[in-house]
């Protein structure tokens, strides 16, 4: 059974068949030296791009089908039934079925806040939504392994719950811009969707998300290929090696100004780890890009006042740093 599961993981998630096919096409037929930098870079780029787009399309279709059962109105009603830490946990979990980047999550955050949901719950959702989603679990497993994928999801959810809880207990409801609370709360009747409607909705989501993230995937895979095949390992480890205490803070600071979906950061993280960068450092980079990107903070500033924005940024940044240091310390359990 273990052998069968390993084979399925290699063929369906890691797509070893695709790598072997490209090796044949590029090496045997085209005559490229796949052991050289140029050939290896081309193989890395084509393989990762095709693999990510195949997995992304299948996963977003499946997730969107599930998400069709949880439109914003229903999600809001579900969250409104709970309070305390249970509401924060539920908010974080519901964030995992919204395959959005941080900027796309903010309109939902506004709607939830305007509907009167506790501020801490809406922030648990806001942290979780771009940081952790079901697609990222599968993609992480395809690049690393299931232990790392599940551990990433677990720490992401913990960060979302703890971060939302702290913000909720800080009593900063007055730090939300007035127009958010003044927005009309329209209760729409939930639309009954047929199987065909759900399939059409899922296809639209695939097209929309692929259209939005494809540049970041190409850029991310390109950077990953360059790191993997052109940058000397001693240069990478000298700056971000697992033994360097500053590697996690540097990776976090570097990630914040960037704007990319988690799908674009995965190939970079893969290449960094392959070059000897600590697992925690790579995960901290991914989390900073997805949860604290500068464009999303600029958008959030239009919704909340500076004290709340600073509190959110500090809490999430501290959480990312702690997670990075933790994973660097226990990486031997996963790799």
Short mmCIF file of C-alpha atoms in Angstrom, two decimals:
data_model
loop_
_atom_site.label_atom_id
_atom_site.label_comp_id
_atom_site.label_asym_id
_atom_site.label_seq_id
_atom_site.Cartn_x
_atom_site.Cartn_y
_atom_site.Cartn_z
CA UNK A 1 0.00 0.00 0.00
CA UNK A 2 2.83 2.40 0.90
CA UNK A 3 4.51 1.69 -2.43
CA UNK A 4 1.24 2.34 -4.28
CA UNK A 5 0.62 5.63 -2.46
CA UNK A 6 4.19 6.71 -3.16
CA UNK A 7 3.77 5.90 -6.85
CA UNK A 8 0.47 7.82 -7.02
CA UNK A 9 2.05 10.81 -5.26
CA UNK A 10 4.99 10.82 -7.67
CA UNK A 11 2.85 10.47 -10.79
CA UNK A 12 -0.22 12.56 -9.90
CA UNK A 13 1.25 15.33 -7.73
CA UNK A 14 4.94 15.48 -8.57
CA UNK A 15 4.14 14.48 -12.16
CA UNK A 16 7.27 12.42 -12.63
CA UNK A 17 5.84 11.34 -15.98
CA UNK A 18 5.98 14.96 -17.14
CA UNK A 19 9.58 15.32 -16.04
CA UNK A 20 10.52 12.10 -17.84
CA UNK A 21 8.65 13.23 -20.97
CA UNK A 22 10.46 16.57 -21.01
CA UNK A 23 13.78 14.82 -20.46
CA UNK A 24 13.08 12.74 -23.55
CA UNK A 25 11.85 15.66 -25.66
CA UNK A 26 14.52 18.17 -24.62
CA UNK A 27 17.43 15.81 -24.11
CA UNK A 28 17.02 12.87 -26.47
CA UNK A 29 15.16 14.60 -29.31
CA UNK A 30 16.30 18.23 -29.09
CA UNK A 31 19.82 17.36 -27.98
CA UNK A 32 19.96 19.78 -25.03
CA UNK A 33 22.52 19.09 -22.33
CA UNK A 34 20.19 18.77 -19.36
CA UNK A 35 23.14 18.56 -17.00
CA UNK A 36 24.25 22.04 -18.08
CA UNK A 37 22.87 25.29 -16.73
CA UNK A 38 20.89 26.27 -19.82
CA UNK A 39 19.34 22.86 -20.40
CA UNK A 40 18.57 22.35 -16.71
CA UNK A 41 16.98 25.81 -16.49
CA UNK A 42 14.79 25.17 -19.52
CA UNK A 43 13.72 21.79 -18.13
CA UNK A 44 12.99 23.31 -14.69
CA UNK A 45 10.98 26.17 -16.19
CA UNK A 46 8.82 24.15 -18.57
CA UNK A 47 8.24 21.34 -16.07
CA UNK A 48 7.23 23.61 -13.17
CA UNK A 49 5.03 25.88 -15.30
CA UNK A 50 3.07 23.00 -16.84
CA UNK A 51 2.81 21.15 -13.52
CA UNK A 52 1.60 24.18 -11.59
CA UNK A 53 -0.99 25.17 -14.21
CA UNK A 54 -2.37 21.62 -14.44
CA UNK A 55 -2.63 21.25 -10.66
CA UNK A 56 -3.92 24.79 -10.24
CA UNK A 57 -6.71 24.34 -12.78
CA UNK A 58 -7.87 21.02 -11.35
CA UNK A 59 -7.66 22.22 -7.75
CA UNK A 60 -9.36 25.59 -8.29
CA UNK A 61 -12.19 23.88 -10.16
CA UNK A 62 -12.70 21.43 -7.28
CA UNK A 63 -12.39 24.08 -4.58
CA UNK A 64 -14.71 26.47 -6.42
CA UNK A 65 -17.32 23.71 -6.68
CA UNK A 66 -17.17 23.38 -2.89
CA UNK A 67 -17.09 27.15 -2.49
CA UNK A 68 -20.32 27.46 -4.49
CA UNK A 69 -22.09 26.08 -1.41
CA UNK A 70 -20.69 28.95 0.70
CA UNK A 71 -21.56 32.31 -0.92
CA UNK A 72 -20.74 35.41 1.18
CA UNK A 73 -24.26 35.65 2.61
CA UNK A 74 -24.21 32.05 3.85
CA UNK A 75 -20.65 32.39 5.16
CA UNK A 76 -21.67 35.51 7.05
CA UNK A 77 -24.66 33.74 8.60
CA UNK A 78 -22.51 30.78 9.64
CA UNK A 79 -19.90 33.00 11.27
CA UNK A 80 -22.61 35.01 13.02
CA UNK A 81 -23.75 31.95 14.97
CA UNK A 82 -20.49 31.65 16.88
CA UNK A 83 -18.45 33.78 19.23
CA UNK A 84 -15.17 33.65 21.11
CA UNK A 85 -12.25 31.50 20.02
CA UNK A 86 -14.62 29.14 18.20
CA UNK A 87 -15.63 31.96 15.86
CA UNK A 88 -11.98 32.77 15.17
CA UNK A 89 -11.25 29.14 14.36
CA UNK A 90 -14.25 28.97 12.04
CA UNK A 91 -13.27 32.24 10.36
CA UNK A 92 -9.78 30.90 9.72
CA UNK A 93 -11.13 27.61 8.37
CA UNK A 94 -13.57 29.35 6.05
CA UNK A 95 -10.65 31.38 4.75
CA UNK A 96 -9.09 28.17 3.45
CA UNK A 97 -11.89 27.65 0.93
CA UNK A 98 -11.47 31.09 -0.63
CA UNK A 99 -8.66 30.78 -3.21
CA UNK A 100 -7.96 34.51 -3.27
CA UNK A 101 -4.90 36.68 -2.95
CA UNK A 102 -4.83 39.15 -0.06
CA UNK A 103 -6.16 42.05 -2.15
CA UNK A 104 -9.15 39.99 -3.30
CA UNK A 105 -9.96 39.02 0.29
CA UNK A 106 -10.33 42.60 1.48
CA UNK A 107 -13.79 43.20 -0.12
CA UNK A 108 -15.09 40.14 1.75
CA UNK A 109 -13.47 41.46 4.92
CA UNK A 110 -15.34 44.75 4.40
CA UNK A 111 -18.64 42.92 3.89
CA UNK A 112 -18.20 40.78 6.99
CA UNK A 113 -17.23 43.80 9.12
CA UNK A 114 -20.14 45.87 7.79
CA UNK A 115 -22.49 43.00 8.68
CA UNK A 116 -21.47 43.32 12.30
CA UNK A 117 -19.22 40.29 12.66
CA UNK A 118 -16.60 40.65 15.43
CA UNK A 119 -13.46 42.39 14.23
CA UNK A 120 -11.23 39.57 15.46
CA UNK A 121 -13.17 36.99 13.44
CA UNK A 122 -12.93 39.03 10.25
CA UNK A 123 -9.18 39.41 10.74
CA UNK A 124 -8.79 35.67 11.29
CA UNK A 125 -10.46 35.26 7.91
CA UNK A 126 -8.32 38.00 6.34
CA UNK A 127 -5.08 36.37 7.52
CA UNK A 128 -6.08 32.84 6.58
CA UNK A 129 -7.60 33.52 3.16
CA UNK A 130 -4.43 34.43 1.23
CA UNK A 131 -2.09 32.44 3.46
CA UNK A 132 -3.71 29.02 3.55
CA UNK A 133 -5.98 27.41 1.00
CA UNK A 134 -6.66 23.87 -0.09
CA UNK A 135 -4.80 24.38 -3.36
CA UNK A 136 -1.64 25.39 -1.50
CA UNK A 137 -1.75 22.11 0.44
CA UNK A 138 -1.67 20.03 -2.73
CA UNK A 139 0.93 22.21 -4.44
CA UNK A 140 3.19 22.17 -1.39
CA UNK A 141 2.88 18.38 -1.26
CA UNK A 142 3.75 18.17 -4.95
CA UNK A 143 6.94 20.20 -4.43
CA UNK A 144 8.03 19.09 -0.97
CA UNK A 145 6.03 16.41 0.84
CA UNK A 146 2.79 15.92 2.73
CA UNK A 147 4.38 16.49 6.13
CA UNK A 148 5.56 19.96 5.14
CA UNK A 149 2.26 20.78 3.42
CA UNK A 150 0.12 19.83 6.42
CA UNK A 151 2.50 21.50 8.86
CA UNK A 152 2.36 24.73 6.81
CA UNK A 153 -1.44 24.68 6.86
CA UNK A 154 -1.50 24.01 10.60
CA UNK A 155 0.82 26.89 11.50
CA UNK A 156 -1.00 29.19 9.05
CA UNK A 157 -4.32 28.48 10.73
CA UNK A 158 -2.80 28.92 14.19
CA UNK A 159 -1.37 32.28 13.12
CA UNK A 160 -4.78 33.34 11.76
CA UNK A 161 -6.62 32.30 14.93
CA UNK A 162 -4.10 33.84 17.35
CA UNK A 163 -3.74 37.01 15.27
CA UNK A 164 -7.49 37.49 15.02
CA UNK A 165 -7.93 36.79 18.73
CA UNK A 166 -5.35 39.42 19.71
CA UNK A 167 -6.93 42.00 17.42
CA UNK A 168 -10.39 41.14 18.71
CA UNK A 169 -9.33 41.64 22.32
CA UNK A 170 -7.51 44.90 21.59
CA UNK A 171 -10.84 46.75 21.40
CA UNK A 172 -10.04 48.55 18.16
CA UNK A 173 -13.46 48.59 16.54
CA UNK A 174 -13.15 52.38 16.41
CA UNK A 175 -10.10 52.03 14.19
CA UNK A 176 -12.18 50.87 11.22
CA UNK A 177 -13.08 53.62 8.75
CA UNK A 178 -16.62 54.94 9.26
CA UNK A 179 -17.77 54.17 5.72
CA UNK A 180 -17.37 50.43 6.40
CA UNK A 181 -19.93 50.46 9.21
CA UNK A 182 -22.19 52.77 7.19
CA UNK A 183 -22.43 50.36 4.27
CA UNK A 184 -25.94 48.95 3.79
CA UNK A 185 -26.26 45.34 4.87
CA UNK A 186 -28.42 43.77 2.17
CA UNK A 187 -29.59 40.25 2.87
CA UNK A 188 -29.83 38.43 -0.44
CA UNK A 189 -31.75 35.25 -0.89
CA UNK A 190 -29.40 32.35 -1.50
CA UNK A 191 -29.53 31.28 -5.12
CA UNK A 192 -30.32 27.65 -5.80
CA UNK A 193 -27.62 26.32 -8.10
CA UNK A 194 -27.88 23.27 -10.29
CA UNK A 195 -24.98 20.96 -11.00
CA UNK A 196 -24.50 22.76 -14.31
CA UNK A 197 -24.50 26.14 -12.55
CA UNK A 198 -21.80 24.93 -10.16
CA UNK A 199 -19.69 23.61 -13.04
CA UNK A 200 -20.03 26.93 -14.89
CA UNK A 201 -19.12 28.84 -11.73
CA UNK A 202 -16.07 26.63 -11.15
CA UNK A 203 -14.91 27.11 -14.76
CA UNK A 204 -15.27 30.88 -14.40
CA UNK A 205 -13.22 30.81 -11.20
CA UNK A 206 -10.47 28.78 -12.90
CA UNK A 207 -10.35 31.23 -15.81
CA UNK A 208 -10.40 34.26 -13.51
CA UNK A 209 -7.72 33.04 -11.10
CA UNK A 210 -5.42 31.72 -13.84
CA UNK A 211 -5.78 35.06 -15.64
CA UNK A 212 -4.76 36.90 -12.48
CA UNK A 213 -1.89 34.71 -11.31
CA UNK A 214 -0.18 33.52 -14.50
CA UNK A 215 2.37 36.39 -14.61
CA UNK A 216 3.41 35.66 -11.02
CA UNK A 217 3.76 31.97 -11.75
CA UNK A 218 5.99 32.62 -14.76
CA UNK A 219 8.08 35.12 -12.82
CA UNK A 220 8.29 32.84 -9.79
CA UNK A 221 9.31 29.80 -11.85
CA UNK A 222 11.83 31.93 -13.74
CA UNK A 223 13.39 33.13 -10.49
CA UNK A 224 13.34 29.57 -9.17
CA UNK A 225 15.12 28.29 -12.28
CA UNK A 226 17.78 30.99 -11.95
CA UNK A 227 18.35 30.23 -8.27
CA UNK A 228 18.40 26.49 -8.91
CA UNK A 229 20.85 26.50 -11.79
CA UNK A 230 22.79 29.78 -11.87
CA UNK A 231 23.37 31.04 -8.32
CA UNK A 232 26.22 29.27 -6.51
CA UNK A 233 25.07 27.42 -3.43
CA UNK A 234 27.71 29.07 -1.26
CA UNK A 235 26.30 32.51 -2.12
CA UNK A 236 22.76 31.50 -1.14
CA UNK A 237 23.76 29.72 2.06
CA UNK A 238 26.12 32.55 2.98
CA UNK A 239 23.16 34.93 3.08
CA UNK A 240 20.19 32.70 3.94
CA UNK A 241 21.74 29.48 5.20
CA UNK A 242 19.94 27.59 7.95
CA UNK A 243 22.77 28.36 10.37
CA UNK A 244 22.38 32.13 9.93
CA UNK A 245 20.15 33.65 12.62
CA UNK A 246 19.28 36.57 10.39
CA UNK A 247 17.99 34.45 7.50
CA UNK A 248 14.36 34.44 8.67
CA UNK A 249 14.12 38.22 9.28
CA UNK A 250 15.84 38.92 5.94
CA UNK A 251 13.47 36.58 4.05
CA UNK A 252 10.47 38.20 5.75
CA UNK A 253 11.60 41.76 4.97
CA UNK A 254 12.40 40.83 1.36
CA UNK A 255 8.98 39.22 0.93
CA UNK A 256 6.85 42.14 2.18
CA UNK A 257 7.43 44.57 -0.74
CA UNK A 258 6.63 41.83 -3.25
CA UNK A 259 3.17 41.02 -4.52
CA UNK A 260 2.48 37.51 -5.71
CA UNK A 261 0.11 34.67 -5.10
CA UNK A 262 1.34 31.69 -3.13
CA UNK A 263 1.45 29.78 -6.43
CA UNK A 264 4.17 32.11 -7.68
CA UNK A 265 6.26 31.84 -4.50
CA UNK A 266 6.33 28.04 -4.36
CA UNK A 267 8.93 27.53 -7.13
CA UNK A 268 11.19 30.12 -5.44
CA UNK A 269 10.84 28.35 -2.09
CA UNK A 270 11.58 25.01 -3.78
CA UNK A 271 14.79 26.35 -5.33
CA UNK A 272 15.90 28.04 -2.10
CA UNK A 273 15.51 24.86 -0.06
CA UNK A 274 17.35 22.88 -2.75
CA UNK A 275 20.25 25.34 -2.41
CA UNK A 276 20.53 24.83 1.34
CA UNK A 277 18.22 27.56 2.65
CA UNK A 278 16.36 26.56 5.80
CA UNK A 279 12.80 25.32 5.43
CA UNK A 280 11.60 27.92 7.94
CA UNK A 281 13.32 30.69 6.01
CA UNK A 282 11.60 29.63 2.77
CA UNK A 283 8.19 29.40 4.51
CA UNK A 284 8.70 32.82 6.14
CA UNK A 285 9.35 34.29 2.69
CA UNK A 286 6.19 32.67 1.32
CA UNK A 287 4.08 33.89 4.24
CA UNK A 288 5.41 37.45 4.05
CA UNK A 289 4.66 37.68 0.32
CA UNK A 290 1.13 36.32 0.66
CA UNK A 291 -0.03 37.80 3.99
CA UNK A 292 1.90 41.09 4.23
CA UNK A 293 2.45 42.20 0.64
CA UNK A 294 2.77 45.97 0.30
CA UNK A 295 -0.14 46.34 -2.18
CA UNK A 296 -2.51 44.52 0.19
CA UNK A 297 -1.39 46.72 3.12
CA UNK A 298 -2.03 49.83 1.00
CA UNK A 299 -5.53 48.56 0.19
CA UNK A 300 -6.18 47.67 3.82
CA UNK A 301 -5.10 51.18 4.87
CA UNK A 302 -8.13 52.51 2.99
CA UNK A 303 -10.38 50.41 5.21
CA UNK A 304 -8.74 50.64 8.64
CA UNK A 305 -6.92 53.41 10.47
CA UNK A 306 -3.18 53.41 11.05
CA UNK A 307 -3.12 52.03 14.64
CA UNK A 308 -5.11 48.94 13.59
CA UNK A 309 -3.01 48.49 10.44
CA UNK A 310 0.19 48.66 12.49
CA UNK A 311 -1.18 46.18 15.05
CA UNK A 312 -2.18 43.75 12.27
CA UNK A 313 1.22 44.06 10.58
CA UNK A 314 3.19 43.61 13.80
CA UNK A 315 1.17 40.58 14.95
CA UNK A 316 1.44 38.80 11.60
CA UNK A 317 5.14 39.70 11.20
CA UNK A 318 5.98 38.36 14.67
CA UNK A 319 4.01 35.21 13.93
CA UNK A 320 5.87 34.69 10.64
CA UNK A 321 9.24 35.16 12.35
CA UNK A 322 8.39 32.67 15.10
CA UNK A 323 7.15 30.13 12.57
CA UNK A 324 10.32 30.58 10.49
CA UNK A 325 12.62 30.05 13.47
CA UNK A 326 10.56 27.06 14.63
CA UNK A 327 10.66 25.30 11.26
CA UNK A 328 14.39 25.92 10.89
CA UNK A 329 14.90 24.29 14.28
CA UNK A 330 12.79 21.20 13.52
CA UNK A 331 13.29 20.94 9.75
CA UNK A 332 15.00 17.55 10.20
CA UNK A 333 11.58 16.11 11.07
CA UNK A 334 10.17 17.00 7.64
CA UNK A 335 13.02 16.66 5.13
#
